[in-house]
Amino acid sequence: GDSVTQMEGPVTLSEEAFLTINCTYTATGYPSLFWYVQYPGEGLQLLLKATKADDKGSNKGFEATYRKETTSFHLEKGSVQVSDSAVYFCALTSNYGGSQGNLIFGKGTKLSVKP
Amino acid sequence: DADVTQTPRNRITKTGKRIMLECSQTKGHDRMYWYRQDPGLGLRLIYYSFDVKDINKGEISDGYSVSRQAQAKFSLSLESAIPNQTALYFCATSDLGQGVINTGELFFGEGSRLTVL
C-alpha cells in the first residue's frame, strides 16, 4: 500500500538556520502531497501542498517541490524562527482501493528552534 | 469558536470502562475522520465517514466504534477501554464529495487526550 517516510527527529536548530526535513513516498498512481504542522497543544493544520509533479508548494517561508523521479517532497525554509518550533507531518492522498482520497501521514518530525 | 470541536479535551479512565469522544463541526463538510496520534507513530486513521449513511473502517478500527449522528456530528466510542488505547485522538473534516480524489485539506480539532489506567 501507499506510505510516507520522513526523517526522524527531533531536529534542533538555532534561529536563522536553514531547515530541511526529508520526506519520501511510495504510492500507486499520482498522489497529491502535503505538509501539515502541529504547534504545541493544537491540532494539525495544512502548511502547503502540491498536486502534480514539479509543483512547488509554499507558505510562511516554507517550500516543498513534488519530485516524481525521486518520489520526494522535502520541506525547506531558509531562515527558521523560534515560532517555527512544532511537529511537521508529510502526507499523501491514497489512491488505493476503498481508502481512495484519504490522507496517509508520516510519523512526524519535531523541530525545536533555539534563540 | 473553533470550527471543529472535540469533547472532552482530556479524560482519565480505568480499564474496562466505556468512553465516548464527541466531535462537532460548523464547516458544513461531508467527510469526517477520527485519527489517533501516538509518539513516534504519527497519525493513524481509525474510522471515516463520507456522509451520514456511510461509515468506513480505517487502519486501526479494532476496539473502536463510531456513530455519525448528523452531518455535523461524529462520535468515537471505546466499548471497553484498555491501556494501549491511551493516546491523543483527533477529529478532522474535509469538504470533498465521495469518489473525488482528495486534493484539498483536512481541518482538525484540537484533540482529546485519553488516558486509560
PDB file of C-alpha atoms in Angstrom:
ATOM      1  CA  GLY A   1       0.000   0.000   0.000  1.00  0.00           C
ATOM      2  CA  ASP A   2       0.840   3.667  -0.063  1.00  0.00           C
ATOM      3  CA  SER A   3       3.230   5.010   2.554  1.00  0.00           C
ATOM      4  CA  VAL A   4       5.221   8.048   3.648  1.00  0.00           C
ATOM      5  CA  THR A   5       8.672   8.053   5.215  1.00  0.00           C
ATOM      6  CA  GLN A   6      10.071  11.181   6.801  1.00  0.00           C
ATOM      7  CA  MET A   7      13.286  11.843   8.663  1.00  0.00           C
ATOM      8  CA  GLU A   8      13.208  11.100  12.347  1.00  0.00           C
ATOM      9  CA  GLY A   9      13.630  13.871  14.827  1.00  0.00           C
ATOM     10  CA  PRO A  10      13.953  15.669  16.917  1.00  0.00           C
ATOM     11  CA  VAL A  11      15.682  18.371  14.914  1.00  0.00           C
ATOM     12  CA  THR A  12      17.213  21.227  16.884  1.00  0.00           C
ATOM     13  CA  LEU A  13      18.363  24.378  15.100  1.00  0.00           C
ATOM     14  CA  SER A  14      19.458  27.857  16.014  1.00  0.00           C
ATOM     15  CA  GLU A  15      17.358  30.790  14.891  1.00  0.00           C
ATOM     16  CA  GLU A  16      18.033  31.832  11.267  1.00  0.00           C
ATOM     17  CA  ALA A  17      19.451  28.411  10.356  1.00  0.00           C
ATOM     18  CA  PHE A  18      18.438  26.603   7.164  1.00  0.00           C
ATOM     19  CA  LEU A  19      15.900  23.819   7.562  1.00  0.00           C
ATOM     20  CA  THR A  20      15.397  20.651   5.540  1.00  0.00           C
ATOM     21  CA  ILE A  21      13.039  17.871   6.571  1.00  0.00           C
ATOM     22  CA  ASN A  22      13.190  14.935   4.187  1.00  0.00           C
ATOM     23  CA  CYS A  23      10.078  13.123   3.005  1.00  0.00           C
ATOM     24  CA  THR A  24       9.822  10.264   0.525  1.00  0.00           C
ATOM     25  CA  TYR A  25       6.745   8.361  -0.512  1.00  0.00           C
ATOM     26  CA  THR A  26       5.531   5.140  -2.078  1.00  0.00           C
ATOM     27  CA  ALA A  27       2.277   5.333  -3.972  1.00  0.00           C
ATOM     28  CA  THR A  28       0.359   3.937  -6.892  1.00  0.00           C
ATOM     29  CA  GLY A  29      -0.845   6.465  -9.379  1.00  0.00           C
ATOM     30  CA  TYR A  30      -0.257  10.169  -8.872  1.00  0.00           C
ATOM     31  CA  PRO A  31      -0.969  11.256  -5.313  1.00  0.00           C
ATOM     32  CA  SER A  32      -1.217  14.790  -4.017  1.00  0.00           C
ATOM     33  CA  LEU A  33       1.388  15.636  -1.386  1.00  0.00           C
ATOM     34  CA  PHE A  34       1.033  17.739   1.746  1.00  0.00           C
ATOM     35  CA  TRP A  35       2.938  19.134   4.694  1.00  0.00           C
ATOM     36  CA  TYR A  36       0.980  19.660   7.899  1.00  0.00           C
ATOM     37  CA  VAL A  37       2.230  21.428  11.018  1.00  0.00           C
ATOM     38  CA  GLN A  38       1.198  20.847  14.626  1.00  0.00           C
ATOM     39  CA  TYR A  39       2.040  23.599  17.088  1.00  0.00           C
ATOM     40  CA  PRO A  40       2.191  22.666  20.787  1.00  0.00           C
ATOM     41  CA  GLY A  41      -1.230  21.887  22.204  1.00  0.00           C
ATOM     42  CA  GLU A  42      -3.020  22.272  18.886  1.00  0.00           C
ATOM     43  CA  GLY A  43      -4.405  20.147  16.102  1.00  0.00           C
ATOM     44  CA  LEU A  44      -2.725  19.792  12.732  1.00  0.00           C
ATOM     45  CA  GLN A  45      -3.092  22.462  10.112  1.00  0.00           C
ATOM     46  CA  LEU A  46      -2.177  22.466   6.448  1.00  0.00           C
ATOM     47  CA  LEU A  47       1.134  24.188   5.739  1.00  0.00           C
ATOM     48  CA  LEU A  48       1.441  23.616   1.986  1.00  0.00           C
ATOM     49  CA  LYS A  49       0.542  21.183  -0.761  1.00  0.00           C
ATOM     50  CA  ALA A  50       1.401  20.124  -4.328  1.00  0.00           C
ATOM     51  CA  THR A  51      -0.936  18.222  -6.588  1.00  0.00           C
ATOM     52  CA  LYS A  52       1.268  17.177  -9.528  1.00  0.00           C
ATOM     53  CA  ALA A  53       4.874  16.519 -10.439  1.00  0.00           C
ATOM     54  CA  ASP A  54       7.224  19.540 -10.380  1.00  0.00           C
ATOM     55  CA  ASP A  55       4.679  21.664  -8.499  1.00  0.00           C
ATOM     56  CA  LYS A  56       6.133  23.750  -5.688  1.00  0.00           C
ATOM     57  CA  GLY A  57       4.043  24.405  -2.628  1.00  0.00           C
ATOM     58  CA  SER A  58       4.928  27.382  -0.461  1.00  0.00           C
ATOM     59  CA  ASN A  59       3.613  29.150   2.629  1.00  0.00           C
ATOM     60  CA  LYS A  60       5.072  31.187   5.522  1.00  0.00           C
ATOM     61  CA  GLY A  61       8.587  30.933   4.010  1.00  0.00           C
ATOM     62  CA  PHE A  62       8.410  27.146   3.734  1.00  0.00           C
ATOM     63  CA  GLU A  63       8.708  25.401   0.373  1.00  0.00           C
ATOM     64  CA  ALA A  64       8.498  21.858  -0.969  1.00  0.00           C
ATOM     65  CA  THR A  65       8.732  20.559  -4.537  1.00  0.00           C
ATOM     66  CA  TYR A  66       6.935  17.453  -5.790  1.00  0.00           C
ATOM     67  CA  ARG A  67       9.716  15.289  -7.304  1.00  0.00           C
ATOM     68  CA  LYS A  68       8.232  12.294  -9.062  1.00  0.00           C
ATOM     69  CA  GLU A  69      11.599  10.937 -10.245  1.00  0.00           C
ATOM     70  CA  THR A  70      12.889  10.675  -6.671  1.00  0.00           C
ATOM     71  CA  THR A  71       9.437  10.233  -5.061  1.00  0.00           C
ATOM     72  CA  SER A  72      10.265  13.024  -2.647  1.00  0.00           C
ATOM     73  CA  PHE A  73       8.656  16.130  -1.154  1.00  0.00           C
ATOM     74  CA  HIS A  74      11.296  17.661   1.104  1.00  0.00           C
ATOM     75  CA  LEU A  75      10.352  20.649   3.278  1.00  0.00           C
ATOM     76  CA  GLU A  76      12.746  23.609   3.325  1.00  0.00           C
ATOM     77  CA  LYS A  77      12.979  27.024   4.926  1.00  0.00           C
ATOM     78  CA  GLY A  78      15.845  29.413   4.513  1.00  0.00           C
ATOM     79  CA  SER A  79      15.790  31.011   7.954  1.00  0.00           C
ATOM     80  CA  VAL A  80      13.846  29.438  10.799  1.00  0.00           C
ATOM     81  CA  GLN A  81      12.393  31.320  13.745  1.00  0.00           C
ATOM     82  CA  VAL A  82      11.607  30.245  17.284  1.00  0.00           C
ATOM     83  CA  SER A  83       7.914  30.372  16.350  1.00  0.00           C
ATOM     84  CA  ASP A  84       8.510  27.576  13.814  1.00  0.00           C
ATOM     85  CA  SER A  85       9.038  25.100  16.648  1.00  0.00           C
ATOM     86  CA  ALA A  86       6.431  22.413  16.020  1.00  0.00           C
ATOM     87  CA  VAL A  87       5.905  18.904  14.709  1.00  0.00           C
ATOM     88  CA  TYR A  88       5.826  18.603  10.912  1.00  0.00           C
ATOM     89  CA  PHE A  89       3.982  15.834   9.101  1.00  0.00           C
ATOM     90  CA  CYS A  90       4.362  14.817   5.478  1.00  0.00           C
ATOM     91  CA  ALA A  91       1.256  13.243   3.961  1.00  0.00           C
ATOM     92  CA  LEU A  92      -0.186  11.958   0.694  1.00  0.00           C
ATOM     93  CA  THR A  93      -3.580  11.113  -0.648  1.00  0.00           C
ATOM     94  CA  SER A  94      -4.213   7.440  -1.062  1.00  0.00           C
ATOM     95  CA  ASN A  95      -5.414   6.327  -4.466  1.00  0.00           C
ATOM     96  CA  TYR A  96      -5.612   2.725  -3.286  1.00  0.00           C
ATOM     97  CA  GLY A  97      -8.878   0.805  -3.252  1.00  0.00           C
ATOM     98  CA  GLY A  98     -11.581   1.787  -0.800  1.00  0.00           C
ATOM     99  CA  SER A  99      -9.459   4.335   1.007  1.00  0.00           C
ATOM    100  CA  GLN A 100      -9.234   6.480  -2.099  1.00  0.00           C
ATOM    101  CA  GLY A 101      -8.921  10.100  -1.174  1.00  0.00           C
ATOM    102  CA  ASN A 102      -7.851   9.578   2.443  1.00  0.00           C
ATOM    103  CA  LEU A 103      -4.625  11.060   3.719  1.00  0.00           C
ATOM    104  CA  ILE A 104      -1.718   8.870   4.818  1.00  0.00           C
ATOM    105  CA  PHE A 105       0.669  10.569   7.242  1.00  0.00           C
ATOM    106  CA  GLY A 106       4.330  10.128   8.022  1.00  0.00           C
ATOM    107  CA  LYS A 107       5.382   9.724  11.641  1.00  0.00           C
ATOM    108  CA  GLY A 108       6.182  13.392  12.133  1.00  0.00           C
ATOM    109  CA  THR A 109       9.390  15.327  12.751  1.00  0.00           C
ATOM    110  CA  LYS A 110       9.703  17.517  15.817  1.00  0.00           C
ATOM    111  CA  LEU A 111      11.550  20.782  15.220  1.00  0.00           C
ATOM    112  CA  SER A 112      12.927  22.904  18.047  1.00  0.00           C
ATOM    113  CA  VAL A 113      14.414  26.298  17.232  1.00  0.00           C
ATOM    114  CA  LYS A 114      16.631  27.921  19.858  1.00  0.00           C
ATOM    115  CA  PRO A 115      17.103  31.707  20.110  1.00  0.00           C
TER     116      PRO A 115
ATOM    117  CA  ASP B   1     -15.431  29.333  18.427  1.00  0.00           C
ATOM    118  CA  ALA B   2     -13.450  26.543  16.764  1.00  0.00           C
ATOM    119  CA  ASP B   3     -14.806  25.096  13.516  1.00  0.00           C
ATOM    120  CA  VAL B   4     -14.128  21.540  14.699  1.00  0.00           C
ATOM    121  CA  THR B   5     -14.822  20.976  18.377  1.00  0.00           C
ATOM    122  CA  GLN B   6     -13.893  17.906  20.357  1.00  0.00           C
ATOM    123  CA  THR B   7     -15.132  16.943  23.803  1.00  0.00           C
ATOM    124  CA  PRO B   8     -13.766  16.098  26.248  1.00  0.00           C
ATOM    125  CA  ARG B   9     -10.307  17.604  25.772  1.00  0.00           C
ATOM    126  CA  ASN B  10      -8.839  15.422  28.490  1.00  0.00           C
ATOM    127  CA  ARG B  11     -10.116  12.237  30.076  1.00  0.00           C
ATOM    128  CA  ILE B  12      -8.666   9.730  32.503  1.00  0.00           C
ATOM    129  CA  THR B  13     -10.493   6.454  32.839  1.00  0.00           C
ATOM    130  CA  LYS B  14      -9.987   2.890  34.009  1.00  0.00           C
ATOM    131  CA  THR B  15      -9.597  -0.330  32.104  1.00  0.00           C
ATOM    132  CA  GLY B  16     -12.933  -1.794  31.046  1.00  0.00           C
ATOM    133  CA  LYS B  17     -14.881   1.460  31.107  1.00  0.00           C
ATOM    134  CA  ARG B  18     -16.888   2.703  28.127  1.00  0.00           C
ATOM    135  CA  ILE B  19     -15.734   6.023  26.742  1.00  0.00           C
ATOM    136  CA  MET B  20     -17.220   8.288  24.096  1.00  0.00           C
ATOM    137  CA  LEU B  21     -15.349  11.100  22.382  1.00  0.00           C
ATOM    138  CA  GLU B  22     -17.513  13.581  20.554  1.00  0.00           C
ATOM    139  CA  CYS B  23     -16.823  15.770  17.574  1.00  0.00           C
ATOM    140  CA  SER B  24     -18.943  18.514  16.082  1.00  0.00           C
ATOM    141  CA  GLN B  25     -18.206  20.804  13.166  1.00  0.00           C
ATOM    142  CA  THR B  26     -19.612  24.024  11.808  1.00  0.00           C
ATOM    143  CA  LYS B  27     -17.807  23.885   8.464  1.00  0.00           C
ATOM    144  CA  GLY B  28     -20.647  22.101   6.658  1.00  0.00           C
ATOM    145  CA  HIS B  29     -18.301  19.360   5.449  1.00  0.00           C
ATOM    146  CA  ASP B  30     -19.497  15.924   4.416  1.00  0.00           C
ATOM    147  CA  ARG B  31     -16.381  13.955   5.295  1.00  0.00           C
ATOM    148  CA  MET B  32     -15.348  13.348   8.904  1.00  0.00           C
ATOM    149  CA  TYR B  33     -12.480  11.325  10.331  1.00  0.00           C
ATOM    150  CA  TRP B  34     -11.108  10.018  13.592  1.00  0.00           C
ATOM    151  CA  TYR B  35      -7.336   9.695  13.939  1.00  0.00           C
ATOM    152  CA  ARG B  36      -5.148   8.503  16.742  1.00  0.00           C
ATOM    153  CA  GLN B  37      -1.728  10.050  17.445  1.00  0.00           C
ATOM    154  CA  ASP B  38       0.989   8.180  19.305  1.00  0.00           C
ATOM    155  CA  PRO B  39       4.580   9.369  19.805  1.00  0.00           C
ATOM    156  CA  GLY B  40       6.811   8.000  17.050  1.00  0.00           C
ATOM    157  CA  LEU B  41       3.870   6.556  15.128  1.00  0.00           C
ATOM    158  CA  GLY B  42       2.330   9.664  13.650  1.00  0.00           C
ATOM    159  CA  LEU B  43      -1.382   9.735  12.884  1.00  0.00           C
ATOM    160  CA  ARG B  44      -3.319   6.581  12.134  1.00  0.00           C
ATOM    161  CA  LEU B  45      -6.851   6.518  10.771  1.00  0.00           C
ATOM    162  CA  ILE B  46      -9.449   4.784  12.938  1.00  0.00           C
ATOM    163  CA  TYR B  47     -12.737   5.409  11.093  1.00  0.00           C
ATOM    164  CA  TYR B  48     -14.044   7.766   8.455  1.00  0.00           C
ATOM    165  CA  SER B  49     -17.422   8.790   7.154  1.00  0.00           C
ATOM    166  CA  PHE B  50     -18.250  10.318   3.782  1.00  0.00           C
ATOM    167  CA  ASP B  51     -21.820  11.169   4.782  1.00  0.00           C
ATOM    168  CA  VAL B  52     -24.402  10.297   7.421  1.00  0.00           C
ATOM    169  CA  LYS B  53     -25.148   6.868   5.913  1.00  0.00           C
ATOM    170  CA  ASP B  54     -21.555   5.964   5.128  1.00  0.00           C
ATOM    171  CA  ILE B  55     -19.113   4.614   7.729  1.00  0.00           C
ATOM    172  CA  ASN B  56     -15.777   3.015   6.883  1.00  0.00           C
ATOM    173  CA  LYS B  57     -13.057   1.323   8.871  1.00  0.00           C
ATOM    174  CA  GLY B  58      -9.601   2.778   8.793  1.00  0.00           C
ATOM    175  CA  GLU B  59      -6.215   1.316   9.511  1.00  0.00           C
ATOM    176  CA  ILE B  60      -6.781   0.572  13.211  1.00  0.00           C
ATOM    177  CA  SER B  61     -10.524   0.160  13.856  1.00  0.00           C
ATOM    178  CA  ASP B  62     -10.371  -2.823  16.234  1.00  0.00           C
ATOM    179  CA  GLY B  63     -11.614  -1.879  19.708  1.00  0.00           C
ATOM    180  CA  TYR B  64     -13.403   1.226  18.430  1.00  0.00           C
ATOM    181  CA  SER B  65     -16.818   2.068  17.046  1.00  0.00           C
ATOM    182  CA  VAL B  66     -18.311   5.260  15.637  1.00  0.00           C
ATOM    183  CA  SER B  67     -21.636   6.930  15.095  1.00  0.00           C
ATOM    184  CA  ARG B  68     -22.456   9.663  12.594  1.00  0.00           C
ATOM    185  CA  GLN B  69     -25.484  11.237  14.234  1.00  0.00           C
ATOM    186  CA  ALA B  70     -25.775  14.089  11.767  1.00  0.00           C
ATOM    187  CA  GLN B  71     -23.681  15.765   9.119  1.00  0.00           C
ATOM    188  CA  ALA B  72     -22.105  17.862  11.841  1.00  0.00           C
ATOM    189  CA  LYS B  73     -21.540  15.180  14.481  1.00  0.00           C
ATOM    190  CA  PHE B  74     -19.258  12.155  14.545  1.00  0.00           C
ATOM    191  CA  SER B  75     -18.544  10.318  17.790  1.00  0.00           C
ATOM    192  CA  LEU B  76     -15.936   7.707  18.627  1.00  0.00           C
ATOM    193  CA  SER B  77     -16.563   5.039  21.268  1.00  0.00           C
ATOM    194  CA  LEU B  78     -14.319   2.677  23.136  1.00  0.00           C
ATOM    195  CA  GLU B  79     -16.653  -0.037  24.421  1.00  0.00           C
ATOM    196  CA  SER B  80     -14.149  -1.427  26.921  1.00  0.00           C
ATOM    197  CA  ALA B  81     -11.086   0.748  27.219  1.00  0.00           C
ATOM    198  CA  ILE B  82      -7.645  -0.797  27.612  1.00  0.00           C
ATOM    199  CA  PRO B  83      -4.308   0.880  28.494  1.00  0.00           C
ATOM    200  CA  ASN B  84      -2.863   0.665  24.973  1.00  0.00           C
ATOM    201  CA  GLN B  85      -5.693   2.930  23.828  1.00  0.00           C
ATOM    202  CA  THR B  86      -4.031   5.727  25.761  1.00  0.00           C
ATOM    203  CA  ALA B  87      -3.362   8.328  23.055  1.00  0.00           C
ATOM    204  CA  LEU B  88      -4.256  11.704  21.605  1.00  0.00           C
ATOM    205  CA  TYR B  89      -7.338  11.464  19.400  1.00  0.00           C
ATOM    206  CA  PHE B  90      -8.148  13.897  16.613  1.00  0.00           C
ATOM    207  CA  CYS B  91     -11.319  14.515  14.694  1.00  0.00           C
ATOM    208  CA  ALA B  92     -10.986  16.062  11.237  1.00  0.00           C
ATOM    209  CA  THR B  93     -13.230  17.148   8.394  1.00  0.00           C
ATOM    210  CA  SER B  94     -12.909  17.780   4.672  1.00  0.00           C
ATOM    211  CA  ASP B  95     -15.303  19.129   2.109  1.00  0.00           C
ATOM    212  CA  LEU B  96     -14.891  16.733  -0.776  1.00  0.00           C
ATOM    213  CA  GLY B  97     -17.732  14.564  -2.013  1.00  0.00           C
ATOM    214  CA  GLN B  98     -17.486  10.807  -2.186  1.00  0.00           C
ATOM    215  CA  GLY B  99     -15.432   9.469  -5.057  1.00  0.00           C
ATOM    216  CA  VAL B 100     -13.450  12.638  -5.617  1.00  0.00           C
ATOM    217  CA  ILE B 101      -9.684  12.405  -5.341  1.00  0.00           C
ATOM    218  CA  ASN B 102      -8.610  14.371  -2.305  1.00  0.00           C
ATOM    219  CA  THR B 103      -6.557  17.357  -3.358  1.00  0.00           C
ATOM    220  CA  GLY B 104      -7.790  19.502  -0.535  1.00  0.00           C
ATOM    221  CA  GLU B 105      -7.070  19.767   3.133  1.00  0.00           C
ATOM    222  CA  LEU B 106      -8.229  18.315   6.391  1.00  0.00           C
ATOM    223  CA  PHE B 107      -9.405  20.583   9.202  1.00  0.00           C
ATOM    224  CA  PHE B 108      -8.527  19.245  12.629  1.00  0.00           C
ATOM    225  CA  GLY B 109      -9.964  19.701  16.071  1.00  0.00           C
ATOM    226  CA  GLU B 110      -7.664  20.432  18.985  1.00  0.00           C
ATOM    227  CA  GLY B 111      -7.550  16.838  20.127  1.00  0.00           C
ATOM    228  CA  SER B 112      -8.825  14.718  23.003  1.00  0.00           C
ATOM    229  CA  ARG B 113      -6.182  13.272  25.284  1.00  0.00           C
ATOM    230  CA  LEU B 114      -7.315   9.931  26.702  1.00  0.00           C
ATOM    231  CA  THR B 115      -5.501   8.067  29.454  1.00  0.00           C
ATOM    232  CA  VAL B 116      -6.585   4.536  30.338  1.00  0.00           C
ATOM    233  CA  LEU B 117      -5.253   3.290  33.652  1.00  0.00           C
TER     234      LEU B 117
END
